[in-house]
């Protein structure tokens, strides 16, 4: 007759074979859980990669829009500068004309 090695626990006697089976079951469950976690981590990594790509795209669009806006502002300033120069020139002409008129009427 074979004798089983038993261990006393609070719930009763447990054999080494039962402990080994329990250990193997825990290890198997751990592997299942860890595989699930790895899949979730991969999904998170893919999501992060997508977010990073989207942010890079937005950054590039903002850069292009900023350049376009600067170009439009530069054109607007150039046009305003030209208009101011024209007005200054016209003002000088008016002042010269005014002086000529004053000289004519004072004589």
PDB file of N, CA and C in Angstrom:
ATOM      1  N   UNK A   1       0.828  -1.161   0.000  1.00  0.00           N
ATOM      2  CA  UNK A   1       0.000   0.000   0.000  1.00  0.00           C
ATOM      3  C   UNK A   1       0.884   1.240   0.000  1.00  0.00           C
ATOM      4  N   UNK A   2       0.583   2.172  -0.969  1.00  0.00           N
ATOM      5  CA  UNK A   2       1.348   3.413  -1.073  1.00  0.00           C
ATOM      6  C   UNK A   2       0.796   4.420  -0.088  1.00  0.00           C
ATOM      7  N   UNK A   3       1.705   5.111   0.548  1.00  0.00           N
ATOM      8  CA  UNK A   3       1.235   6.152   1.458  1.00  0.00           C
ATOM      9  C   UNK A   3       1.379   7.504   0.756  1.00  0.00           C
ATOM     10  N   UNK A   4       0.395   8.335   0.941  1.00  0.00           N
ATOM     11  CA  UNK A   4       0.418   9.670   0.353  1.00  0.00           C
ATOM     12  C   UNK A   4       1.004  10.625   1.381  1.00  0.00           C
ATOM     13  N   UNK A   5       1.816  11.532   0.874  1.00  0.00           N
ATOM     14  CA  UNK A   5       2.326  12.564   1.759  1.00  0.00           C
ATOM     15  C   UNK A   5       1.267  13.640   1.857  1.00  0.00           C
ATOM     16  N   UNK A   6       0.879  13.934   3.059  1.00  0.00           N
ATOM     17  CA  UNK A   6      -0.170  14.936   3.263  1.00  0.00           C
ATOM     18  C   UNK A   6       0.364  16.087   4.084  1.00  0.00           C
ATOM     19  N   UNK A   7      -0.262  17.234   3.863  1.00  0.00           N
ATOM     20  CA  UNK A   7       0.096  18.445   4.608  1.00  0.00           C
ATOM     21  C   UNK A   7      -1.160  18.922   5.305  1.00  0.00           C
ATOM     22  N   UNK A   8      -1.015  19.224   6.561  1.00  0.00           N
ATOM     23  CA  UNK A   8      -2.158  19.747   7.315  1.00  0.00           C
ATOM     24  C   UNK A   8      -2.346  21.232   6.996  1.00  0.00           C
ATOM     25  N   UNK A   9      -3.554  21.597   6.653  1.00  0.00           N
ATOM     26  CA  UNK A   9      -3.902  23.001   6.426  1.00  0.00           C
ATOM     27  C   UNK A   9      -5.112  23.335   7.263  1.00  0.00           C
ATOM     28  N   UNK A  10      -5.526  24.577   7.231  1.00  0.00           N
ATOM     29  CA  UNK A  10      -6.707  24.975   8.009  1.00  0.00           C
ATOM     30  C   UNK A  10      -7.955  24.290   7.475  1.00  0.00           C
ATOM     31  N   UNK A  11      -7.993  24.062   6.159  1.00  0.00           N
ATOM     32  CA  UNK A  11      -9.163  23.435   5.565  1.00  0.00           C
ATOM     33  C   UNK A  11      -9.114  21.923   5.608  1.00  0.00           C
ATOM     34  N   UNK A  12      -8.064  21.353   6.060  1.00  0.00           N
ATOM     35  CA  UNK A  12      -7.949  19.905   6.106  1.00  0.00           C
ATOM     36  C   UNK A  12      -6.620  19.459   5.548  1.00  0.00           C
ATOM     37  N   UNK A  13      -6.523  18.183   5.225  1.00  0.00           N
ATOM     38  CA  UNK A  13      -5.285  17.622   4.697  1.00  0.00           C
ATOM     39  C   UNK A  13      -5.254  17.764   3.176  1.00  0.00           C
ATOM     40  N   UNK A  14      -4.071  18.132   2.656  1.00  0.00           N
ATOM     41  CA  UNK A  14      -3.888  18.290   1.216  1.00  0.00           C
ATOM     42  C   UNK A  14      -2.648  17.503   0.826  1.00  0.00           C
ATOM     43  N   UNK A  15      -2.743  16.768  -0.293  1.00  0.00           N
ATOM     44  CA  UNK A  15      -1.584  15.989  -0.741  1.00  0.00           C
ATOM     45  C   UNK A  15      -0.671  16.868  -1.580  1.00  0.00           C
ATOM     46  N   UNK A  16       0.581  16.422  -1.714  1.00  0.00           N
ATOM     47  CA  UNK A  16       1.537  17.154  -2.538  1.00  0.00           C
ATOM     48  C   UNK A  16       1.071  17.198  -3.991  1.00  0.00           C
ATOM     49  N   UNK A  17       0.436  16.125  -4.441  1.00  0.00           N
ATOM     50  CA  UNK A  17      -0.068  16.077  -5.812  1.00  0.00           C
ATOM     51  C   UNK A  17      -1.141  17.148  -6.008  1.00  0.00           C
ATOM     52  N   UNK A  18      -2.018  17.290  -5.025  1.00  0.00           N
ATOM     53  CA  UNK A  18      -3.064  18.314  -5.114  1.00  0.00           C
ATOM     54  C   UNK A  18      -2.451  19.718  -5.126  1.00  0.00           C
ATOM     55  N   UNK A  19      -1.399  19.899  -4.312  1.00  0.00           N
ATOM     56  CA  UNK A  19      -0.706  21.189  -4.307  1.00  0.00           C
ATOM     57  C   UNK A  19      -0.041  21.463  -5.655  1.00  0.00           C
ATOM     58  N   UNK A  20       0.565  20.424  -6.233  1.00  0.00           N
ATOM     59  CA  UNK A  20       1.208  20.583  -7.538  1.00  0.00           C
ATOM     60  C   UNK A  20       0.166  20.933  -8.603  1.00  0.00           C
ATOM     61  N   UNK A  21      -0.984  20.259  -8.572  1.00  0.00           N
ATOM     62  CA  UNK A  21      -2.055  20.568  -9.521  1.00  0.00           C
ATOM     63  C   UNK A  21      -2.544  22.007  -9.332  1.00  0.00           C
ATOM     64  N   UNK A  22      -2.683  22.410  -8.080  1.00  0.00           N
ATOM     65  CA  UNK A  22      -3.123  23.773  -7.779  1.00  0.00           C
ATOM     66  C   UNK A  22      -2.101  24.794  -8.283  1.00  0.00           C
ATOM     67  N   UNK A  23      -0.832  24.483  -8.070  1.00  0.00           N
ATOM     68  CA  UNK A  23       0.253  25.352  -8.532  1.00  0.00           C
ATOM     69  C   UNK A  23       0.215  25.470 -10.049  1.00  0.00           C
ATOM     70  N   UNK A  24       0.075  24.338 -10.726  1.00  0.00           N
ATOM     71  CA  UNK A  24       0.021  24.351 -12.191  1.00  0.00           C
ATOM     72  C   UNK A  24      -1.179  25.157 -12.698  1.00  0.00           C
ATOM     73  N   UNK A  25      -2.302  25.031 -12.005  1.00  0.00           N
ATOM     74  CA  UNK A  25      -3.504  25.783 -12.386  1.00  0.00           C
ATOM     75  C   UNK A  25      -3.274  27.291 -12.216  1.00  0.00           C
ATOM     76  N   UNK A  26      -2.624  27.662 -11.137  1.00  0.00           N
ATOM     77  CA  UNK A  26      -2.316  29.080 -10.902  1.00  0.00           C
ATOM     78  C   UNK A  26      -1.388  29.602 -11.993  1.00  0.00           C
ATOM     79  N   UNK A  27      -0.371  28.812 -12.328  1.00  0.00           N
ATOM     80  CA  UNK A  27       0.567  29.219 -13.380  1.00  0.00           C
ATOM     81  C   UNK A  27      -0.159  29.375 -14.712  1.00  0.00           C
ATOM     82  N   UNK A  28      -1.040  28.430 -15.022  1.00  0.00           N
ATOM     83  CA  UNK A  28      -1.803  28.497 -16.266  1.00  0.00           C
ATOM     84  C   UNK A  28      -2.683  29.753 -16.292  1.00  0.00           C
ATOM     85  N   UNK A  29      -3.357  30.035 -15.186  1.00  0.00           N
ATOM     86  CA  UNK A  29      -4.202  31.231 -15.114  1.00  0.00           C
ATOM     87  C   UNK A  29      -3.358  32.503 -15.244  1.00  0.00           C
ATOM     88  N   UNK A  30      -2.171  32.473 -14.641  1.00  0.00           N
ATOM     89  CA  UNK A  30      -1.273  33.623 -14.754  1.00  0.00           C
ATOM     90  C   UNK A  30      -0.891  33.863 -16.210  1.00  0.00           C
ATOM     91  N   UNK A  31      -0.578  32.786 -16.936  1.00  0.00           N
ATOM     92  CA  UNK A  31      -0.216  32.919 -18.350  1.00  0.00           C
ATOM     93  C   UNK A  31      -1.382  33.479 -19.160  1.00  0.00           C
ATOM     94  N   UNK A  32      -2.579  33.012 -18.876  1.00  0.00           N
ATOM     95  CA  UNK A  32      -3.763  33.510 -19.588  1.00  0.00           C
ATOM     96  C   UNK A  32      -3.955  35.002 -19.315  1.00  0.00           C
ATOM     97  N   UNK A  33      -3.855  35.376 -18.050  1.00  0.00           N
ATOM     98  CA  UNK A  33      -4.028  36.783 -17.680  1.00  0.00           C
ATOM     99  C   UNK A  33      -2.924  37.638 -18.285  1.00  0.00           C
ATOM    100  N   UNK A  34      -1.685  37.148 -18.222  1.00  0.00           N
ATOM    101  CA  UNK A  34      -0.570  37.938 -18.753  1.00  0.00           C
ATOM    102  C   UNK A  34      -0.677  38.093 -20.266  1.00  0.00           C
ATOM    103  N   UNK A  35      -1.163  37.070 -20.974  1.00  0.00           N
ATOM    104  CA  UNK A  35      -1.367  37.198 -22.421  1.00  0.00           C
ATOM    105  C   UNK A  35      -2.416  38.266 -22.712  1.00  0.00           C
ATOM    106  N   UNK A  36      -3.485  38.285 -21.924  1.00  0.00           N
ATOM    107  CA  UNK A  36      -4.517  39.317 -22.084  1.00  0.00           C
ATOM    108  C   UNK A  36      -3.956  40.706 -21.837  1.00  0.00           C
ATOM    109  N   UNK A  37      -3.130  40.817 -20.796  1.00  0.00           N
ATOM    110  CA  UNK A  37      -2.507  42.109 -20.503  1.00  0.00           C
ATOM    111  C   UNK A  37      -1.569  42.540 -21.618  1.00  0.00           C
ATOM    112  N   UNK A  38      -0.809  41.595 -22.150  1.00  0.00           N
ATOM    113  CA  UNK A  38       0.095  41.921 -23.258  1.00  0.00           C
ATOM    114  C   UNK A  38      -0.692  42.417 -24.464  1.00  0.00           C
ATOM    115  N   UNK A  39      -1.828  41.786 -24.755  1.00  0.00           N
ATOM    116  CA  UNK A  39      -2.671  42.233 -25.867  1.00  0.00           C
ATOM    117  C   UNK A  39      -3.174  43.654 -25.621  1.00  0.00           C
ATOM    118  N   UNK A  40      -3.583  43.927 -24.387  1.00  0.00           N
ATOM    119  CA  UNK A  40      -4.064  45.270 -24.067  1.00  0.00           C
ATOM    120  C   UNK A  40      -2.939  46.297 -24.154  1.00  0.00           C
ATOM    121  N   UNK A  41      -1.751  45.917 -23.728  1.00  0.00           N
ATOM    122  CA  UNK A  41      -0.594  46.815 -23.820  1.00  0.00           C
ATOM    123  C   UNK A  41      -0.274  47.107 -25.280  1.00  0.00           C
ATOM    124  N   UNK A  42      -0.352  46.079 -26.128  1.00  0.00           N
ATOM    125  CA  UNK A  42      -0.114  46.291 -27.560  1.00  0.00           C
ATOM    126  C   UNK A  42      -1.147  47.245 -28.146  1.00  0.00           C
ATOM    127  N   UNK A  43      -2.407  47.098 -27.741  1.00  0.00           N
ATOM    128  CA  UNK A  43      -3.453  48.007 -28.220  1.00  0.00           C
ATOM    129  C   UNK A  43      -3.171  49.442 -27.774  1.00  0.00           C
ATOM    130  N   UNK A  44      -2.739  49.598 -26.534  1.00  0.00           N
ATOM    131  CA  UNK A  44      -2.389  50.930 -26.045  1.00  0.00           C
ATOM    132  C   UNK A  44      -1.226  51.523 -26.834  1.00  0.00           C
ATOM    133  N   UNK A  45      -0.230  50.701 -27.119  1.00  0.00           N
ATOM    134  CA  UNK A  45       0.923  51.172 -27.885  1.00  0.00           C
ATOM    135  C   UNK A  45       0.494  51.600 -29.285  1.00  0.00           C
ATOM    136  N   UNK A  46      -0.381  50.811 -29.915  1.00  0.00           N
ATOM    137  CA  UNK A  46      -0.882  51.175 -31.239  1.00  0.00           C
ATOM    138  C   UNK A  46      -1.681  52.475 -31.166  1.00  0.00           C
ATOM    139  N   UNK A  47      -2.486  52.616 -30.118  1.00  0.00           N
ATOM    140  CA  UNK A  47      -3.250  53.849 -29.934  1.00  0.00           C
ATOM    141  C   UNK A  47      -2.339  55.049 -29.753  1.00  0.00           C
ATOM    142  N   UNK A  48      -1.290  54.878 -28.959  1.00  0.00           N
ATOM    143  CA  UNK A  48      -0.319  55.956 -28.768  1.00  0.00           C
ATOM    144  C   UNK A  48       0.361  56.319 -30.075  1.00  0.00           C
ATOM    145  N   UNK A  49       0.717  55.316 -30.858  1.00  0.00           N
ATOM    146  CA  UNK A  49       1.357  55.582 -32.147  1.00  0.00           C
ATOM    147  C   UNK A  49       0.414  56.373 -33.044  1.00  0.00           C
ATOM    148  N   UNK A  50      -0.863  56.013 -33.016  1.00  0.00           N
ATOM    149  CA  UNK A  50      -1.851  56.745 -33.810  1.00  0.00           C
ATOM    150  C   UNK A  50      -1.991  58.186 -33.349  1.00  0.00           C
ATOM    151  N   UNK A  51      -1.998  58.380 -32.039  1.00  0.00           N
ATOM    152  CA  UNK A  51      -2.098  59.735 -31.487  1.00  0.00           C
ATOM    153  C   UNK A  51      -0.872  60.553 -31.872  1.00  0.00           C
ATOM    154  N   UNK A  52       0.298  59.957 -31.755  1.00  0.00           N
ATOM    155  CA  UNK A  52       1.536  60.657 -32.110  1.00  0.00           C
ATOM    156  C   UNK A  52       1.516  61.048 -33.582  1.00  0.00           C
ATOM    157  N   UNK A  53       1.076  60.133 -34.429  1.00  0.00           N
ATOM    158  CA  UNK A  53       0.997  60.421 -35.864  1.00  0.00           C
ATOM    159  C   UNK A  53       0.000  61.553 -36.122  1.00  0.00           C
ATOM    160  N   UNK A  54      -1.141  61.509 -35.444  1.00  0.00           N
ATOM    161  CA  UNK A  54      -2.157  62.552 -35.622  1.00  0.00           C
ATOM    162  C   UNK A  54      -1.623  63.908 -35.149  1.00  0.00           C
ATOM    163  N   UNK A  55      -0.928  63.923 -34.017  1.00  0.00           N
ATOM    164  CA  UNK A  55      -0.352  65.170 -33.515  1.00  0.00           C
ATOM    165  C   UNK A  55       0.702  65.722 -34.475  1.00  0.00           C
ATOM    166  N   UNK A  56       1.499  64.839 -35.064  1.00  0.00           N
ATOM    167  CA  UNK A  56       2.502  65.279 -36.037  1.00  0.00           C
ATOM    168  C   UNK A  56       1.818  65.895 -37.255  1.00  0.00           C
ATOM    169  N   UNK A  57       0.719  65.285 -37.674  1.00  0.00           N
ATOM    170  CA  UNK A  57      -0.036  65.808 -38.814  1.00  0.00           C
ATOM    171  C   UNK A  57      -0.610  67.190 -38.480  1.00  0.00           C
ATOM    172  N   UNK A  58      -1.185  67.323 -37.293  1.00  0.00           N
ATOM    173  CA  UNK A  58      -1.738  68.615 -36.872  1.00  0.00           C
ATOM    174  C   UNK A  58      -0.629  69.661 -36.785  1.00  0.00           C
ATOM    175  N   UNK A  59       0.520  69.252 -36.263  1.00  0.00           N
ATOM    176  CA  UNK A  59       1.647  70.173 -36.146  1.00  0.00           C
ATOM    177  C   UNK A  59       2.092  70.652 -37.526  1.00  0.00           C
ATOM    178  N   UNK A  60       2.151  69.755 -38.486  1.00  0.00           N
ATOM    179  CA  UNK A  60       2.547  70.121 -39.846  1.00  0.00           C
ATOM    180  C   UNK A  60       1.516  71.057 -40.471  1.00  0.00           C
ATOM    181  N   UNK A  61       0.227  70.765 -40.260  1.00  0.00           N
ATOM    182  CA  UNK A  61      -0.827  71.640 -40.783  1.00  0.00           C
ATOM    183  C   UNK A  61      -0.731  73.028 -40.158  1.00  0.00           C
ATOM    184  N   UNK A  62      -0.506  73.080 -38.848  1.00  0.00           N
ATOM    185  CA  UNK A  62      -0.362  74.375 -38.171  1.00  0.00           C
ATOM    186  C   UNK A  62       0.840  75.143 -38.703  1.00  0.00           C
ATOM    187  N   UNK A  63       1.923  74.435 -38.949  1.00  0.00           N
ATOM    188  CA  UNK A  63       3.129  75.067 -39.485  1.00  0.00           C
ATOM    189  C   UNK A  63       2.837  75.675 -40.851  1.00  0.00           C
ATOM    190  N   UNK A  64       2.147  74.918 -41.706  1.00  0.00           N
ATOM    191  CA  UNK A  64       1.811  75.420 -43.038  1.00  0.00           C
ATOM    192  C   UNK A  64       0.869  76.619 -42.954  1.00  0.00           C
ATOM    193  N   UNK A  65      -0.147  76.512 -42.104  1.00  0.00           N
ATOM    194  CA  UNK A  65      -1.088  77.620 -41.951  1.00  0.00           C
ATOM    195  C   UNK A  65      -0.392  78.855 -41.386  1.00  0.00           C
ATOM    196  N   UNK A  66       0.532  78.656 -40.477  1.00  0.00           N
ATOM    197  CA  UNK A  66       1.286  79.770 -39.903  1.00  0.00           C
ATOM    198  C   UNK A  66       2.114  80.454 -40.992  1.00  0.00           C
ATOM    199  N   UNK A  67       2.749  79.656 -41.833  1.00  0.00           N
ATOM    200  CA  UNK A  67       3.548  80.215 -42.926  1.00  0.00           C
ATOM    201  C   UNK A  67       2.666  80.995 -43.895  1.00  0.00           C
ATOM    202  N   UNK A  68       1.502  80.434 -44.218  1.00  0.00           N
ATOM    203  CA  UNK A  68       0.574  81.125 -45.113  1.00  0.00           C
ATOM    204  C   UNK A  68       0.103  82.442 -44.500  1.00  0.00           C
ATOM    205  N   UNK A  69      -0.209  82.409 -43.213  1.00  0.00           N
ATOM    206  CA  UNK A  69      -0.668  83.620 -42.530  1.00  0.00           C
ATOM    207  C   UNK A  69       0.423  84.680 -42.522  1.00  0.00           C
ATOM    208  N   UNK A  70       1.647  84.270 -42.242  1.00  0.00           N
ATOM    209  CA  UNK A  70       2.771  85.218 -42.252  1.00  0.00           C
ATOM    210  C   UNK A  70       2.956  85.822 -43.636  1.00  0.00           C
ATOM    211  N   UNK A  71       2.816  84.995 -44.673  1.00  0.00           N
ATOM    212  CA  UNK A  71       2.961  85.502 -46.039  1.00  0.00           C
ATOM    213  C   UNK A  71       1.869  86.526 -46.345  1.00  0.00           C
ATOM    214  N   UNK A  72       0.630  86.233 -45.940  1.00  0.00           N
ATOM    215  CA  UNK A  72      -0.469  87.178 -46.176  1.00  0.00           C
ATOM    216  C   UNK A  72      -0.251  88.480 -45.413  1.00  0.00           C
ATOM    217  N   UNK A  73       0.215  88.374 -44.184  1.00  0.00           N
ATOM    218  CA  UNK A  73       0.479  89.575 -43.389  1.00  0.00           C
ATOM    219  C   UNK A  73       1.598  90.385 -44.033  1.00  0.00           C
ATOM    220  N   UNK A  74       2.616  89.704 -44.513  1.00  0.00           N
ATOM    221  CA  UNK A  74       3.735  90.391 -45.164  1.00  0.00           C
ATOM    222  C   UNK A  74       3.240  91.156 -46.389  1.00  0.00           C
ATOM    223  N   UNK A  75       2.372  90.510 -47.177  1.00  0.00           N
ATOM    224  CA  UNK A  75       1.805  91.173 -48.351  1.00  0.00           C
ATOM    225  C   UNK A  75       0.976  92.376 -47.916  1.00  0.00           C
ATOM    226  N   UNK A  76       0.158  92.192 -46.888  1.00  0.00           N
ATOM    227  CA  UNK A  76      -0.679  93.293 -46.395  1.00  0.00           C
ATOM    228  C   UNK A  76       0.176  94.456 -45.909  1.00  0.00           C
ATOM    229  N   UNK A  77       1.227  94.173 -45.158  1.00  0.00           N
ATOM    230  CA  UNK A  77       2.110  95.240 -44.692  1.00  0.00           C
ATOM    231  C   UNK A  77       2.787  95.932 -45.863  1.00  0.00           C
ATOM    232  N   UNK A  78       3.177  95.161 -46.841  1.00  0.00           N
ATOM    233  CA  UNK A  78       3.813  95.740 -48.024  1.00  0.00           C
ATOM    234  C   UNK A  78       2.849  96.688 -48.729  1.00  0.00           C
ATOM    235  N   UNK A  79       1.599  96.252 -48.880  1.00  0.00           N
ATOM    236  CA  UNK A  79       0.592  97.103 -49.518  1.00  0.00           C
ATOM    237  C   UNK A  79       0.321  98.353 -48.682  1.00  0.00           C
ATOM    238  N   UNK A  80       0.228  98.183 -47.380  1.00  0.00           N
ATOM    239  CA  UNK A  80       0.005  99.341 -46.507  1.00  0.00           C
ATOM    240  C   UNK A  80       1.183 100.313 -46.568  1.00  0.00           C
ATOM    241  N   UNK A  81       2.384  99.783 -46.592  1.00  0.00           N
ATOM    242  CA  UNK A  81       3.571 100.627 -46.682  1.00  0.00           C
ATOM    243  C   UNK A  81       3.554 101.428 -47.982  1.00  0.00           C
ATOM    244  N   UNK A  82       3.177 100.781 -49.067  1.00  0.00           N
ATOM    245  CA  UNK A  82       3.096 101.457 -50.364  1.00  0.00           C
ATOM    246  C   UNK A  82       2.036 102.554 -50.318  1.00  0.00           C
ATOM    247  N   UNK A  83       0.887 102.244 -49.723  1.00  0.00           N
ATOM    248  CA  UNK A  83      -0.186 103.237 -49.631  1.00  0.00           C
ATOM    249  C   UNK A  83       0.233 104.431 -48.769  1.00  0.00           C
ATOM    250  N   UNK A  84       0.923 104.163 -47.677  1.00  0.00           N
ATOM    251  CA  UNK A  84       1.396 105.252 -46.815  1.00  0.00           C
ATOM    252  C   UNK A  84       2.410 106.106 -47.564  1.00  0.00           C
ATOM    253  N   UNK A  85       3.304 105.458 -48.282  1.00  0.00           N
ATOM    254  CA  UNK A  85       4.288 106.207 -49.075  1.00  0.00           C
ATOM    255  C   UNK A  85       3.589 107.080 -50.109  1.00  0.00           C
ATOM    256  N   UNK A  86       2.582 106.525 -50.763  1.00  0.00           N
ATOM    257  CA  UNK A  86       1.811 107.303 -51.743  1.00  0.00           C
ATOM    258  C   UNK A  86       1.135 108.496 -51.071  1.00  0.00           C
ATOM    259  N   UNK A  87       0.533 108.259 -49.909  1.00  0.00           N
ATOM    260  CA  UNK A  87      -0.134 109.349 -49.188  1.00  0.00           C
ATOM    261  C   UNK A  87       0.867 110.420 -48.748  1.00  0.00           C
ATOM    262  N   UNK A  88       2.030 109.990 -48.282  1.00  0.00           N
ATOM    263  CA  UNK A  88       3.060 110.955 -47.892  1.00  0.00           C
ATOM    264  C   UNK A  88       3.494 111.791 -49.087  1.00  0.00           C
ATOM    265  N   UNK A  89       3.647 111.134 -50.210  1.00  0.00           N
ATOM    266  CA  UNK A  89       4.031 111.844 -51.431  1.00  0.00           C
ATOM    267  C   UNK A  89       2.946 112.842 -51.834  1.00  0.00           C
ATOM    268  N   UNK A  90       1.705 112.407 -51.773  1.00  0.00           N
ATOM    269  CA  UNK A  90       0.588 113.300 -52.106  1.00  0.00           C
ATOM    270  C   UNK A  90       0.522 114.464 -51.124  1.00  0.00           C
ATOM    271  N   UNK A  91       0.785 114.196 -49.872  1.00  0.00           N
ATOM    272  CA  UNK A  91       0.762 115.241 -48.853  1.00  0.00           C
ATOM    273  C   UNK A  91       1.836 116.284 -49.142  1.00  0.00           C
ATOM    274  N   UNK A  92       3.005 115.838 -49.537  1.00  0.00           N
ATOM    275  CA  UNK A  92       4.085 116.769 -49.892  1.00  0.00           C
ATOM    276  C   UNK A  92       3.668 117.624 -51.083  1.00  0.00           C
ATOM    277  N   UNK A  93       3.036 117.001 -52.064  1.00  0.00           N
ATOM    278  CA  UNK A  93       2.576 117.737 -53.241  1.00  0.00           C
ATOM    279  C   UNK A  93       1.539 118.782 -52.842  1.00  0.00           C
ATOM    280  N   UNK A  94       0.619 118.406 -51.952  1.00  0.00           N
ATOM    281  CA  UNK A  94      -0.409 119.343 -51.489  1.00  0.00           C
ATOM    282  C   UNK A  94       0.238 120.494 -50.728  1.00  0.00           C
ATOM    283  N   UNK A  95       1.216 120.180 -49.891  1.00  0.00           N
ATOM    284  CA  UNK A  95       1.900 121.234 -49.137  1.00  0.00           C
ATOM    285  C   UNK A  95       2.647 122.184 -50.080  1.00  0.00           C
ATOM    286  N   UNK A  96       3.290 121.625 -51.093  1.00  0.00           N
ATOM    287  CA  UNK A  96       3.982 122.449 -52.088  1.00  0.00           C
ATOM    288  C   UNK A  96       2.978 123.327 -52.838  1.00  0.00           C
ATOM    289  N   UNK A  97       1.867 122.742 -53.207  1.00  0.00           N
ATOM    290  CA  UNK A  97       0.834 123.490 -53.921  1.00  0.00           C
ATOM    291  C   UNK A  97       0.296 124.614 -53.036  1.00  0.00           C
ATOM    292  N   UNK A  98       0.093 124.286 -51.730  1.00  0.00           N
ATOM    293  CA  UNK A  98      -0.399 125.273 -50.773  1.00  0.00           C
ATOM    294  C   UNK A  98       0.576 126.446 -50.672  1.00  0.00           C
ATOM    295  N   UNK A  99       1.867 126.150 -50.596  1.00  0.00           N
ATOM    296  CA  UNK A  99       2.885 127.200 -50.522  1.00  0.00           C
ATOM    297  C   UNK A  99       2.840 128.073 -51.774  1.00  0.00           C
ATOM    298  N   UNK A 100       2.711 127.431 -52.917  1.00  0.00           N
ATOM    299  CA  UNK A 100       2.664 128.184 -54.173  1.00  0.00           C
ATOM    300  C   UNK A 100       1.444 129.102 -54.210  1.00  0.00           C
ATOM    301  N   UNK A 101       0.309 128.592 -53.747  1.00  0.00           N
ATOM    302  CA  UNK A 101      -0.915 129.400 -53.728  1.00  0.00           C
ATOM    303  C   UNK A 101      -0.750 130.569 -52.771  1.00  0.00           C
ATOM    304  N   UNK A 102      -0.171 130.318 -51.611  1.00  0.00           N
ATOM    305  CA  UNK A 102       0.030 131.386 -50.629  1.00  0.00           C
ATOM    306  C   UNK A 102       0.959 132.460 -51.182  1.00  0.00           C
ATOM    307  N   UNK A 103       2.010 132.023 -51.866  1.00  0.00           N
ATOM    308  CA  UNK A 103       2.963 132.974 -52.446  1.00  0.00           C
ATOM    309  C   UNK A 103       2.254 133.824 -53.498  1.00  0.00           C
ATOM    310  N   UNK A 104       1.430 133.221 -54.328  1.00  0.00           N
ATOM    311  CA  UNK A 104       0.729 133.944 -55.394  1.00  0.00           C
ATOM    312  C   UNK A 104      -0.231 134.988 -54.823  1.00  0.00           C
ATOM    313  N   UNK A 105      -0.938 134.618 -53.753  1.00  0.00           N
ATOM    314  CA  UNK A 105      -1.928 135.542 -53.218  1.00  0.00           C
ATOM    315  C   UNK A 105      -1.310 136.607 -52.319  1.00  0.00           C
ATOM    316  N   UNK A 106      -0.126 136.436 -51.876  1.00  0.00           N
ATOM    317  CA  UNK A 106       0.530 137.435 -51.036  1.00  0.00           C
ATOM    318  C   UNK A 106       1.238 138.478 -51.887  1.00  0.00           C
ATOM    319  N   UNK A 107       1.482 138.197 -53.095  1.00  0.00           N
ATOM    320  CA  UNK A 107       2.225 139.123 -53.942  1.00  0.00           C
ATOM    321  C   UNK A 107       1.401 140.292 -54.334  1.00  0.00           C
TER     322      UNK A 107
END
